[in-house]
Backbone as CSV, one residue per row, in Angstrom:
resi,resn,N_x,N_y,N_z,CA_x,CA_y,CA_z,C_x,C_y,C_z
1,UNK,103.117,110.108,123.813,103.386,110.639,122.486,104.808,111.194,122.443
2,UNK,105.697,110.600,121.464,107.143,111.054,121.028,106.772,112.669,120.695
3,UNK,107.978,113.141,120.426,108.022,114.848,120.224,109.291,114.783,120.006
4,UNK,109.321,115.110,118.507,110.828,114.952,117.984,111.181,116.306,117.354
5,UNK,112.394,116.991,117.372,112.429,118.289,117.097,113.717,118.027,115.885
6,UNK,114.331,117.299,115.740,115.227,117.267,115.113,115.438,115.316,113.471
7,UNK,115.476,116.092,113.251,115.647,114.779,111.870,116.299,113.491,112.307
8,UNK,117.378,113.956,112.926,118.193,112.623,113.246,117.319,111.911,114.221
9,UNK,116.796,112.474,115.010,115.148,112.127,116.170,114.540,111.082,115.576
10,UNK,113.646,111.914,113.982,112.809,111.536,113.608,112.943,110.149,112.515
11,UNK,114.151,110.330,111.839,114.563,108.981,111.152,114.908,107.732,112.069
12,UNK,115.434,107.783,113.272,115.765,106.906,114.131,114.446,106.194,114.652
13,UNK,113.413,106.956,114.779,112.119,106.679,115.315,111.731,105.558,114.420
14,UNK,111.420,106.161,113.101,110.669,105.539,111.940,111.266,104.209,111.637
15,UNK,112.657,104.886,111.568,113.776,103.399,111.450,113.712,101.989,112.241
16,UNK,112.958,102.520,113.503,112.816,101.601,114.563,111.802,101.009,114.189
17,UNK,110.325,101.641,114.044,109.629,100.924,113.669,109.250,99.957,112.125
18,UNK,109.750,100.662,111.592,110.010,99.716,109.993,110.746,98.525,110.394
19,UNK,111.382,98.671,111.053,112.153,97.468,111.362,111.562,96.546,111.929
20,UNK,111.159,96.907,112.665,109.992,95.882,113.489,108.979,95.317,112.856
21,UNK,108.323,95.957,111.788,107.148,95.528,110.930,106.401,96.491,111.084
22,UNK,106.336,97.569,111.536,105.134,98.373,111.704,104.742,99.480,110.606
23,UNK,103.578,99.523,110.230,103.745,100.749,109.508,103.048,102.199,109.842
24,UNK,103.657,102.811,109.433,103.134,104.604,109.505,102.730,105.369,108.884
25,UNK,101.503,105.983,109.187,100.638,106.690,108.402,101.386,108.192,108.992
26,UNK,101.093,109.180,107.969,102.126,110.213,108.229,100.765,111.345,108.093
27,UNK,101.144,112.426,108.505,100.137,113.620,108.350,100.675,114.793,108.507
28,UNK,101.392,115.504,107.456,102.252,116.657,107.256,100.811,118.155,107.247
29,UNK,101.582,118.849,109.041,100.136,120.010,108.929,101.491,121.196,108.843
30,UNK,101.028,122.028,109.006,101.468,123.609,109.675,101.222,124.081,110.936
31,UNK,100.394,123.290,111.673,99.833,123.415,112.992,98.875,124.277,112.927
32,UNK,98.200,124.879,114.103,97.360,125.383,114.159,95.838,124.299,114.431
33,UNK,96.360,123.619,115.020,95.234,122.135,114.298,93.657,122.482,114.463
34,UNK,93.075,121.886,113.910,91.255,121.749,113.829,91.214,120.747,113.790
35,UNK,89.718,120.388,113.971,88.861,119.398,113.130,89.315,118.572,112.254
36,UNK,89.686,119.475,110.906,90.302,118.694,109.686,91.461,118.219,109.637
37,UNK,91.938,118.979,110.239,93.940,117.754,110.953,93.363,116.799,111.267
38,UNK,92.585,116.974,112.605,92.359,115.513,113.211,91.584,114.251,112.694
39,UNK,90.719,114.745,111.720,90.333,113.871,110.889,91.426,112.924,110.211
40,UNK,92.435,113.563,109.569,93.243,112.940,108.857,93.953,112.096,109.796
41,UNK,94.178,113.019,111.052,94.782,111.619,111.879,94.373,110.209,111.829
42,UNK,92.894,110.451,112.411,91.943,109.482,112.540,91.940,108.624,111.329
43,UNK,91.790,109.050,110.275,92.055,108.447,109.327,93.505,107.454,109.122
44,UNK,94.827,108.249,109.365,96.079,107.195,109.682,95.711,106.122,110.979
45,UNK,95.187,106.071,111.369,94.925,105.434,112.796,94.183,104.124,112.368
46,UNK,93.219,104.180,111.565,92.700,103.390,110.809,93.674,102.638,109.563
47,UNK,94.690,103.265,109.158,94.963,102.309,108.352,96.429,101.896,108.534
48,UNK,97.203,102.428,109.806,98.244,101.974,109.939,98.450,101.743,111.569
49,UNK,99.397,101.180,111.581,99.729,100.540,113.267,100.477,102.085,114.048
50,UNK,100.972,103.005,113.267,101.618,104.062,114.016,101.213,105.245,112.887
51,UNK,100.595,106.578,114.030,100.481,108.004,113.352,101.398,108.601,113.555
52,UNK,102.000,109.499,112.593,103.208,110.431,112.919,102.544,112.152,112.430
53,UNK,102.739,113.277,112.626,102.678,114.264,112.646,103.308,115.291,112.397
54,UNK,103.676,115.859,111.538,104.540,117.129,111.142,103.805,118.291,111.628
55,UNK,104.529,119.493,112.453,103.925,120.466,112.618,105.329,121.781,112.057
56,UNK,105.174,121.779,110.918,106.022,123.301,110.174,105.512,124.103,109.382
57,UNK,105.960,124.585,109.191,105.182,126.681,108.501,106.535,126.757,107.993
58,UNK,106.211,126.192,106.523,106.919,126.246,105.267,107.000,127.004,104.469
59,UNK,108.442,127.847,104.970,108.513,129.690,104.606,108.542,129.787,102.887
60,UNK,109.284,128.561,102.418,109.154,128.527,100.942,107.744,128.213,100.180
61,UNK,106.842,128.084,101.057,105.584,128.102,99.919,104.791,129.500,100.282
62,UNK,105.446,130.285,100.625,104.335,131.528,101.248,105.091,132.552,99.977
63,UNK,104.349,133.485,99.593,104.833,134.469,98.677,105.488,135.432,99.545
64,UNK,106.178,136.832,99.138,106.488,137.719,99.516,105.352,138.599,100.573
65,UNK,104.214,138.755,99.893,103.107,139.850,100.127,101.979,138.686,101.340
66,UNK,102.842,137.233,101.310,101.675,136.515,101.812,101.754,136.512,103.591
67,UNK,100.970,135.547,104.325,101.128,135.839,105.427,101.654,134.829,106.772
68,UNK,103.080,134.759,106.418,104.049,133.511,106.665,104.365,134.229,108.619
69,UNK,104.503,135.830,108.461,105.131,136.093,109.998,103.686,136.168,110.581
70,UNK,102.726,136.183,109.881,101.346,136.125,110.960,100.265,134.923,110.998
71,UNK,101.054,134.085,109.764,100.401,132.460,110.212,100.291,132.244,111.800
72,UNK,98.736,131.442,111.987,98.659,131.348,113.264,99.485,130.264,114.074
73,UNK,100.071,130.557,115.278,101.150,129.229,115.928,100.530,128.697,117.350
74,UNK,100.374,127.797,117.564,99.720,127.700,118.897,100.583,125.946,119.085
75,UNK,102.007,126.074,119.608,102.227,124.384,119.844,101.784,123.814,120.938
76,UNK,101.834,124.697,122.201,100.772,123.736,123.232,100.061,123.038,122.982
77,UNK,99.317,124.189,122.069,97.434,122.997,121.634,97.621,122.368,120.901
78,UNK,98.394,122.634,120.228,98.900,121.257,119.048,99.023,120.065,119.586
79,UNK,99.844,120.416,120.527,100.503,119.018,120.833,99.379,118.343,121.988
80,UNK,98.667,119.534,122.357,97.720,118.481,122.973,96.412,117.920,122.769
81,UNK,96.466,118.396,121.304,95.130,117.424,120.222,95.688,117.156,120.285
82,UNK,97.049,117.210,119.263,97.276,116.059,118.727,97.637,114.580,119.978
83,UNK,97.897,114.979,120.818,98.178,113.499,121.838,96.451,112.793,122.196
84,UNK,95.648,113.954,122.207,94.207,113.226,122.537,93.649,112.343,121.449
85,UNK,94.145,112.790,120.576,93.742,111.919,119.031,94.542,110.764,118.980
86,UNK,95.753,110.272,119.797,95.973,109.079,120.032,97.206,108.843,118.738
87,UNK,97.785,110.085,118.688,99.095,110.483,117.491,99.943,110.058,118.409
88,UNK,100.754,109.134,117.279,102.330,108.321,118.351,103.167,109.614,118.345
89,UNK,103.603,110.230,116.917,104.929,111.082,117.547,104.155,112.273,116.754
90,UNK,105.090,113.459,117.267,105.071,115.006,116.496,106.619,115.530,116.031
91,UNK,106.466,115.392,114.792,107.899,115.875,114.436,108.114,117.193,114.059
92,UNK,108.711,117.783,114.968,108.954,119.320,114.503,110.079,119.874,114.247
93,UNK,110.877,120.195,113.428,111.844,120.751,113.037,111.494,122.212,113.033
94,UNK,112.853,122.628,112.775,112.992,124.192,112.428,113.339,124.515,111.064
95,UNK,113.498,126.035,110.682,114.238,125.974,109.460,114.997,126.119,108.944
96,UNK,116.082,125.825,109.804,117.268,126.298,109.676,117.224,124.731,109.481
97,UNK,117.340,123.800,110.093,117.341,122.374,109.542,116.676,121.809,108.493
98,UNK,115.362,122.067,107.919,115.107,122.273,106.905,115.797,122.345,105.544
99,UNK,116.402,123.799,105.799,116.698,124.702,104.826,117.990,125.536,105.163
100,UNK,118.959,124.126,105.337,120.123,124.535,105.919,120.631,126.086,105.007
101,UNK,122.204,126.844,105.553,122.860,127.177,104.722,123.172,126.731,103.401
102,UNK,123.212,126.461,102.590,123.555,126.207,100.859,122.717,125.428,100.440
103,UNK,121.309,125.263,101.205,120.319,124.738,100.393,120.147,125.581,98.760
104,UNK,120.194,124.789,97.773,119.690,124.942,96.682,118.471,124.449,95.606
105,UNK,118.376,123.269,96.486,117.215,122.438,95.058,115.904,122.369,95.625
106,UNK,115.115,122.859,94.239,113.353,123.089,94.470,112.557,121.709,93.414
107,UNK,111.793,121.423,93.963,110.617,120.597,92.791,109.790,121.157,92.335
108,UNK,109.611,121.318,90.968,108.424,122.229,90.409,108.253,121.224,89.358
109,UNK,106.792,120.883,88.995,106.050,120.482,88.156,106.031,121.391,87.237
110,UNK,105.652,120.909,85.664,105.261,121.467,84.895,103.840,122.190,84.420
111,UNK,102.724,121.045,84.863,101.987,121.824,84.252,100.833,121.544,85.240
112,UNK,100.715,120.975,86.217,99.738,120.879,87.531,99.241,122.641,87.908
113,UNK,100.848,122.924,88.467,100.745,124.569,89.322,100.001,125.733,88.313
114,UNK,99.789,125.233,87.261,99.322,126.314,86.042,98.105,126.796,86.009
115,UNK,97.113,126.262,87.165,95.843,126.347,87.328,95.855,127.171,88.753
116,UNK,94.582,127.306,88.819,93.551,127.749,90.286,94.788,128.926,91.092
117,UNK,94.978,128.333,92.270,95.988,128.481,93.221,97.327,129.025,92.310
118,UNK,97.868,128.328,91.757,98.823,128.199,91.515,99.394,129.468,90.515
119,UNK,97.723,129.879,89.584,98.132,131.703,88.725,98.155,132.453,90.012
120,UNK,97.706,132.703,91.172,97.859,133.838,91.754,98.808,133.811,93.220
121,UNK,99.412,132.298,93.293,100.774,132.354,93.988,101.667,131.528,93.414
122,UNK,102.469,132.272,92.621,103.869,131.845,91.629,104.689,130.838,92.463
123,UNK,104.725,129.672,92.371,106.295,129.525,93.365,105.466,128.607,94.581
124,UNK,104.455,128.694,94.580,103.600,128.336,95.689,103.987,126.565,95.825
125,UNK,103.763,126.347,95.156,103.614,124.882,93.932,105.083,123.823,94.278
126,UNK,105.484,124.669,94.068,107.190,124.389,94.308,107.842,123.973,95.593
127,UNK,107.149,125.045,96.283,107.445,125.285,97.664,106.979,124.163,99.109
128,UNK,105.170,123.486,98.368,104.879,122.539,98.384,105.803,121.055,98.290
129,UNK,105.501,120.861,96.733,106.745,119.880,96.569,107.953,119.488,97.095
130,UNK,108.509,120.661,97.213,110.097,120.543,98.217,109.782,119.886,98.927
131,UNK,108.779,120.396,99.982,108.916,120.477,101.600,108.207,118.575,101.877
132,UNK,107.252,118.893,101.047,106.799,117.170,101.327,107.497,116.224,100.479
133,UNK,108.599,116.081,99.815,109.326,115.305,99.042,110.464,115.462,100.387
134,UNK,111.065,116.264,101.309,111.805,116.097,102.316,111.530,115.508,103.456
135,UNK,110.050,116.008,103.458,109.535,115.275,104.921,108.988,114.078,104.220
136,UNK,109.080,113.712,103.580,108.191,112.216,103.039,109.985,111.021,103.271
137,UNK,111.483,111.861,103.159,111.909,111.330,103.396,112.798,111.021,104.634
138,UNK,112.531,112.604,105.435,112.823,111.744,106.367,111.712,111.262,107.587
139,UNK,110.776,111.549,107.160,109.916,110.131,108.045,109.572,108.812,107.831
140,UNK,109.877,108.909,106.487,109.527,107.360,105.905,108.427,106.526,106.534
141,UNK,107.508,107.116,105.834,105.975,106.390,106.121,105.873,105.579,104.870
142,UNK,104.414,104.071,105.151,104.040,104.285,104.703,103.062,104.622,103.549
143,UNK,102.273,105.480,103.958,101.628,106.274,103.610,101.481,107.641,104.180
144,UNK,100.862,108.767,103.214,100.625,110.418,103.674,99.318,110.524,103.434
145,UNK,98.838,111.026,104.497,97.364,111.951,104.296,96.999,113.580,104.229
146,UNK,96.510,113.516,103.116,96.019,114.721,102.612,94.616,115.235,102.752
147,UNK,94.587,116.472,103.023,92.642,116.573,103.098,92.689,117.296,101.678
148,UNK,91.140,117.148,101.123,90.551,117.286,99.672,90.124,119.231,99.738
149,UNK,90.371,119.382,100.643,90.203,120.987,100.597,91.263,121.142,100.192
150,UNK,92.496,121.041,99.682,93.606,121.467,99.045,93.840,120.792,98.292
151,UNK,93.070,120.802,97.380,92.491,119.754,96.141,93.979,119.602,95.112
152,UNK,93.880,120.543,95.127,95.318,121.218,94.022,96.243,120.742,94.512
153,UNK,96.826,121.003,96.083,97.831,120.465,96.701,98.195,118.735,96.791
154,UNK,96.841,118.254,96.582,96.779,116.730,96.931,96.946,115.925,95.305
155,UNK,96.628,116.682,94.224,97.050,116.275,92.821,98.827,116.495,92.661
156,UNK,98.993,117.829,93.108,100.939,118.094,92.857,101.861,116.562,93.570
157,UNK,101.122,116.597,95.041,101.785,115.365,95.817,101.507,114.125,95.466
158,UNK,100.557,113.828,94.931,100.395,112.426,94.058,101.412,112.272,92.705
159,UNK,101.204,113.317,91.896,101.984,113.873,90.762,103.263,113.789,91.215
160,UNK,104.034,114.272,91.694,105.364,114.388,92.407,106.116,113.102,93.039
161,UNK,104.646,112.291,93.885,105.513,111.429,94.242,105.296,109.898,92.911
162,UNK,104.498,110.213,92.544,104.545,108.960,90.848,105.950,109.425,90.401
163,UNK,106.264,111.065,89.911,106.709,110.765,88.834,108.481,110.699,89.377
164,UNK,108.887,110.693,90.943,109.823,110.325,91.716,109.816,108.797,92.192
165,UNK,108.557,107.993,91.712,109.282,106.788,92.179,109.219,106.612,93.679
166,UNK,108.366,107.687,94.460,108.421,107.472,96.001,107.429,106.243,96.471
167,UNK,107.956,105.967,97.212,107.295,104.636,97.504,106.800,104.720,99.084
168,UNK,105.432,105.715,98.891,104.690,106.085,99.610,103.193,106.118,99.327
169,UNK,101.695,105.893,100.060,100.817,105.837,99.137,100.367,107.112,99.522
170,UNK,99.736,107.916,98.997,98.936,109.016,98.554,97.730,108.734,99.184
171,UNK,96.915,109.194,100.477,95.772,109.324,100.268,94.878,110.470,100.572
172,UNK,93.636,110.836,99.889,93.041,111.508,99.971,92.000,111.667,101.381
173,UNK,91.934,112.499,101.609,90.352,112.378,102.745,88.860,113.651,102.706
174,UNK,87.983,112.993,103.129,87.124,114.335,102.819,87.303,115.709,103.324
175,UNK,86.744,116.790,102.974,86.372,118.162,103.697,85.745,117.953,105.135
176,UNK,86.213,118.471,105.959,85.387,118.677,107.225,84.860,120.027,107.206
177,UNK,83.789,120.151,107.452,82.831,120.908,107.702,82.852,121.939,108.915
178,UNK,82.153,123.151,109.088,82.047,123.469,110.352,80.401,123.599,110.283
179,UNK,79.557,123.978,111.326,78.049,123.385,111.348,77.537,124.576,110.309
180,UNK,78.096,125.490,109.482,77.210,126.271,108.844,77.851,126.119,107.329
181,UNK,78.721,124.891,107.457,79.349,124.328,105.716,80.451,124.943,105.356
182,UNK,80.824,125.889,106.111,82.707,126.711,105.820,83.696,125.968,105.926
183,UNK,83.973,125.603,104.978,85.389,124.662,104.903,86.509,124.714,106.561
184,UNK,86.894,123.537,106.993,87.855,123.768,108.055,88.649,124.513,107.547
185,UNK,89.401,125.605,108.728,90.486,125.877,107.876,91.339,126.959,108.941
186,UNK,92.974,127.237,109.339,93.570,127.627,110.174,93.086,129.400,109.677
187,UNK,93.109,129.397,108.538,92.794,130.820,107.880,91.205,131.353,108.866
188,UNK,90.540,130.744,109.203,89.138,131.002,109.348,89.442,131.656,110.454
189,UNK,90.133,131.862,111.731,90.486,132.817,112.860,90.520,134.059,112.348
190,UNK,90.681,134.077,111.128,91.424,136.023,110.378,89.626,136.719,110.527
191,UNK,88.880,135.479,110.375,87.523,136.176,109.967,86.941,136.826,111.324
192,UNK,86.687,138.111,110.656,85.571,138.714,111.609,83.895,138.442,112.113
193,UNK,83.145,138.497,112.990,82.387,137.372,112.621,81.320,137.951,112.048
194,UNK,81.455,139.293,111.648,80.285,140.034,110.631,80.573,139.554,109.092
195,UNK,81.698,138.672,108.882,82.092,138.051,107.707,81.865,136.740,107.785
196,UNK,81.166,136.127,108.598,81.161,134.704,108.598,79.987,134.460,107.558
197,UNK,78.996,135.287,107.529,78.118,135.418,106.196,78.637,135.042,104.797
198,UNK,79.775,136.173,104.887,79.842,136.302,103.136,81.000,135.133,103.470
199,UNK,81.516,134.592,104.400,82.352,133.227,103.729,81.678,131.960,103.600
200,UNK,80.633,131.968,104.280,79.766,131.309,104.057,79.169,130.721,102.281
201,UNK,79.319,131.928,101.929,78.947,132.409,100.237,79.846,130.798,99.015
202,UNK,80.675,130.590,100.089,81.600,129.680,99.184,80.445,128.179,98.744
203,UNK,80.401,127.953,99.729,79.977,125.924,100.005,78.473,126.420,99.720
204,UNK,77.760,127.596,100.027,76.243,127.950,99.373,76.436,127.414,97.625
205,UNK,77.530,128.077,96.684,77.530,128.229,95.397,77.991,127.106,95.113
206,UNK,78.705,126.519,95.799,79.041,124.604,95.794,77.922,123.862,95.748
207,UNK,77.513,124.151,96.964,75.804,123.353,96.963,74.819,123.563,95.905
208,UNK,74.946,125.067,95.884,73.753,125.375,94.527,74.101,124.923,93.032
209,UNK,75.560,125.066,92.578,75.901,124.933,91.409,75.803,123.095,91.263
210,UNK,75.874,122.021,92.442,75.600,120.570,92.436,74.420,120.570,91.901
211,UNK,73.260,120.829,92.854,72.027,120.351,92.153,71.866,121.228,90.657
212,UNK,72.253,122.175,89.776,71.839,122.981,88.802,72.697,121.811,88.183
213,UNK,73.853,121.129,88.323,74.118,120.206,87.280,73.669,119.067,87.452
214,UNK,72.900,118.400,88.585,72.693,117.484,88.398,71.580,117.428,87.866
215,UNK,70.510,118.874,87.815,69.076,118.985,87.116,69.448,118.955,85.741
216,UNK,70.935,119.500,85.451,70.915,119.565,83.556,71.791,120.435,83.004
217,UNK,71.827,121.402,83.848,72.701,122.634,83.612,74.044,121.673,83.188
218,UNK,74.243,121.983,82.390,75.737,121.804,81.024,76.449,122.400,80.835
219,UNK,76.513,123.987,80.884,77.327,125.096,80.140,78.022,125.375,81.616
220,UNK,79.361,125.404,81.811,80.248,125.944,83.034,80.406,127.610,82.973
221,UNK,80.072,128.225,81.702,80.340,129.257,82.278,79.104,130.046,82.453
222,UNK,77.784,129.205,82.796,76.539,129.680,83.438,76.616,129.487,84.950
223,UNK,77.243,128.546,85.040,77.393,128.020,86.679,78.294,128.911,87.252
224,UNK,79.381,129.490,85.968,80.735,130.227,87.014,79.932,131.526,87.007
225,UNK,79.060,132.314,85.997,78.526,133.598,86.400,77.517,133.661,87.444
226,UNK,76.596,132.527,87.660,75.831,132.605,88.916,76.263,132.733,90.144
227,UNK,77.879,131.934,90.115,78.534,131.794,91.358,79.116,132.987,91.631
228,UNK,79.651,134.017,90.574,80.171,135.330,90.725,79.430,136.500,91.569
229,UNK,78.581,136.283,90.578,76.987,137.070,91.304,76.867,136.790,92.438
230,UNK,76.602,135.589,93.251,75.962,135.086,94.573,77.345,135.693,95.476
231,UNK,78.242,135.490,95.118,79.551,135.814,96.259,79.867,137.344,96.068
232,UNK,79.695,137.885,94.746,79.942,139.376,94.817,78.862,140.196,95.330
233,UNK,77.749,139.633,95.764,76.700,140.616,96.499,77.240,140.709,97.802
234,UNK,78.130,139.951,98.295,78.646,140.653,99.892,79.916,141.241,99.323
235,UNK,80.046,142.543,99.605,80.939,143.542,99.592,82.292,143.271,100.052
236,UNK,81.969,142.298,101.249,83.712,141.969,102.167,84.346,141.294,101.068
237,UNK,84.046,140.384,99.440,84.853,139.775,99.009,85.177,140.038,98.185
238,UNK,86.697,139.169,97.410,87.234,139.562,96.404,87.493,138.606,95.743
239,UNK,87.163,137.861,94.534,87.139,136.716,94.111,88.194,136.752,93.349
240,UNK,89.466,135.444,93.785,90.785,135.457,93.379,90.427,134.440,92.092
241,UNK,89.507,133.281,92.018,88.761,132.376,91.054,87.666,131.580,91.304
242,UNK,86.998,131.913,90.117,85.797,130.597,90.282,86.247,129.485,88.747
243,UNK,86.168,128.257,89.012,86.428,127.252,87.892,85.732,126.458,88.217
244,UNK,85.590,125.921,86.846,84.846,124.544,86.454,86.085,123.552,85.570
245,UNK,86.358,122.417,86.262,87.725,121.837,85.635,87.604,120.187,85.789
246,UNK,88.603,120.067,84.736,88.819,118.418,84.599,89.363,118.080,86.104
247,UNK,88.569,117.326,86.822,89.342,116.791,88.404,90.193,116.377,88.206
248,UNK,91.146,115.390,87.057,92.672,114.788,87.191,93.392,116.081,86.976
249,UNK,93.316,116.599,85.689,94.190,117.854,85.242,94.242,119.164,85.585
250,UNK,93.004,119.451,86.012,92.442,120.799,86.404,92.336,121.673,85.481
251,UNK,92.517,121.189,83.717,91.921,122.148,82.716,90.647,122.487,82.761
252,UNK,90.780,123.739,82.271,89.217,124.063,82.226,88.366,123.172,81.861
253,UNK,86.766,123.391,81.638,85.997,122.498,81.048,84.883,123.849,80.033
254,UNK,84.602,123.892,79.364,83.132,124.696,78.724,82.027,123.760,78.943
255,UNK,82.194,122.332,78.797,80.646,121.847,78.528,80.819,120.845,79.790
256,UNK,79.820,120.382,80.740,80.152,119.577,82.130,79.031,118.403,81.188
257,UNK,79.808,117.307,80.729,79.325,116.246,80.578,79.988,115.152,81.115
258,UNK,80.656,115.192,82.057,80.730,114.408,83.145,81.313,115.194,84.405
259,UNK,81.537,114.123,85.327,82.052,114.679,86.785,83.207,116.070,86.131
260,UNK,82.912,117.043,87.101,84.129,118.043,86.770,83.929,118.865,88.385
261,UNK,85.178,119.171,88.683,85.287,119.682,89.823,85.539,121.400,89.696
262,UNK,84.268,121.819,90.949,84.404,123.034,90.808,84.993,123.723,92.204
263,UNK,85.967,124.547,91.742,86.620,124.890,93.109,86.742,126.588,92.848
264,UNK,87.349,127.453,94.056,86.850,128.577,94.438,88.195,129.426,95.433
265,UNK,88.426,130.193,95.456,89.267,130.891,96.193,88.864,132.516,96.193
266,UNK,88.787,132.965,97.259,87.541,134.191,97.707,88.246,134.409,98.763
267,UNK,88.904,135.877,98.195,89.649,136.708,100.338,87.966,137.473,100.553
268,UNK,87.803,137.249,101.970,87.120,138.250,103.076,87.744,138.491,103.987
269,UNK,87.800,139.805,103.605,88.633,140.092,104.613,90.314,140.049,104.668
270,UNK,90.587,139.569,105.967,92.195,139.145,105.606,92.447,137.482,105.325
271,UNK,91.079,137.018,104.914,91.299,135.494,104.699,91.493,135.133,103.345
272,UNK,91.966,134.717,102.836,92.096,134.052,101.643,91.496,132.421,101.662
273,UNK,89.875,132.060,101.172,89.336,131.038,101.616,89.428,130.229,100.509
274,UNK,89.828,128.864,100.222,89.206,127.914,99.095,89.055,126.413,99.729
275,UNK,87.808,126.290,98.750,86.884,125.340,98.702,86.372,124.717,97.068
276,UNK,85.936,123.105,97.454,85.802,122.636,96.167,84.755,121.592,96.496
277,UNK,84.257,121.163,95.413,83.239,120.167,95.152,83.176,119.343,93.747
278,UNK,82.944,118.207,93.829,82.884,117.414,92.406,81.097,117.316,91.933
279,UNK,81.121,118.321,91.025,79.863,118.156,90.436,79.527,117.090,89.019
280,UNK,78.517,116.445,89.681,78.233,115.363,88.574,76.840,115.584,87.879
281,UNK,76.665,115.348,86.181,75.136,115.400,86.408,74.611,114.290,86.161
């Protein structure tokens, strides 16, 4: 497995193999890897002749108050999933290369970031966009894989790269699970494990609010007060949103007469957890 720390590294790599005919499935993480990284690997592995790997902690999508100096870092283990998973290279930059001196230009959408995530971290959205509109060019895959637990994140990067003309494909992949239904997630270390209960509370009100629409239940904001209730009886949480929304746009919905996706963001603790599901009835 390559291990590239620098851009000029990593374009030379890619360059090599495009040239040759090969193509590359790309998988932009933050490190910390799980389960759900490696899924997505697995997933590039399957649909292209070479996996590539980003491992950066992208200071421009973290807020002020958020938790960018205590994101978890572990590159040993990184790098040694990621080589057991059968990943050709790991490209890691810094941010000073990144985000040289006189960096100035951001990507912000108009009206994607206006939802979920995006009311209670300003800038978040943006910060996103940049960073994978840079690394999309200089690795030149292609294709990028995204996991569906960052539901929001995986609409901006589809959105972003249509309305740029990038000529990369977009794909989605499922939620990975852990055996009691808690979304994968690098955040889940913050939890204490007398809180693994109430985070639990998330994918319960996912599950429960599926079958109540697929029995009939219609009205979203019966489904969003049941879900309030069920997660506010454990004390550890603080519910940042519950929605019921159009899955392309993420506008609200009042009446669920077709598929509408319901997603969730809930701190316990020092975690800030979200999770989503497409309820159909």
């Amino acid at each position: 497995m390559e291990i590239l720390r620098t851009i000029d590294a990593m374009r030379s790599y890619s360059s090599t193999l495009r040239q040759s005919g090969k193509t590359i499935a790309f998988v932009p993480t933050m490190g910390f890897l799980h389960k759900g990284h490696l899924s997505l690997m697995k997933k590039g592995r399957e649909l292209a002749d070479r996996v590539v790997v980003s491992i950066f902690v992208n200071p421009i999508q973290f807020g002020p108050s958020e938790d960018l100096a205590a994101y978890p870092r572990d590159e040993a283990r990184d790098l040694e999933m990621a080589d057991k998973t059968g990943v050709d290279a790991v490209f890691i930059p810094d941010a000073t290369q990144m985000y040289p001196d006189g960096f100035q230009t951001t990507i912000a959408l108009n009206a994607l970031p206006g939802h979920l995530c995006g009311l209670s971290r300003p800038g978040h959205f943006d910060g996103v966009a940049t960073v994978v509109a840079k690394l999309l060019g200089i690795v030149w895959p292609n294709m990028a894989i995204f996991g569906e637990k960052d539901y929001q994140q995986l609409l901006v990067v589809r959105q972003m790269v249509k309305d740029l003309d990038l000529d990369v494909d977009i794909v989605g992949a499922p939620i990975v699970r852990e055996a009691d239904g808690l979304a994968m997630s690098s955040r889940n270390m913050y939890l204490a494990d007398d809180q693994r209960k109430a985070a639990c509370s998330l994918y319960r009100v996912l599950t429960e609010s599926k079958k109540r629409v697929k029995a009939g239940e219609t009205r979203a904001d019966t489904i969003i007060a049941s879900a309030e209730a069920l997660i506010q009886a454990y004390p550890e949480t603080r519910i940042d949103y519950i929605a019921v929304c159009d899955p392309s746009t993420l506008d609200a919905v009042t009446a669920i007469d077709g598929p509408v996706l319901m997603a969730l963001a809930v701190k316990v603790g020092r975690a800030r957890l979200i999770d989503n599901m497409l309820l159909t009835p």
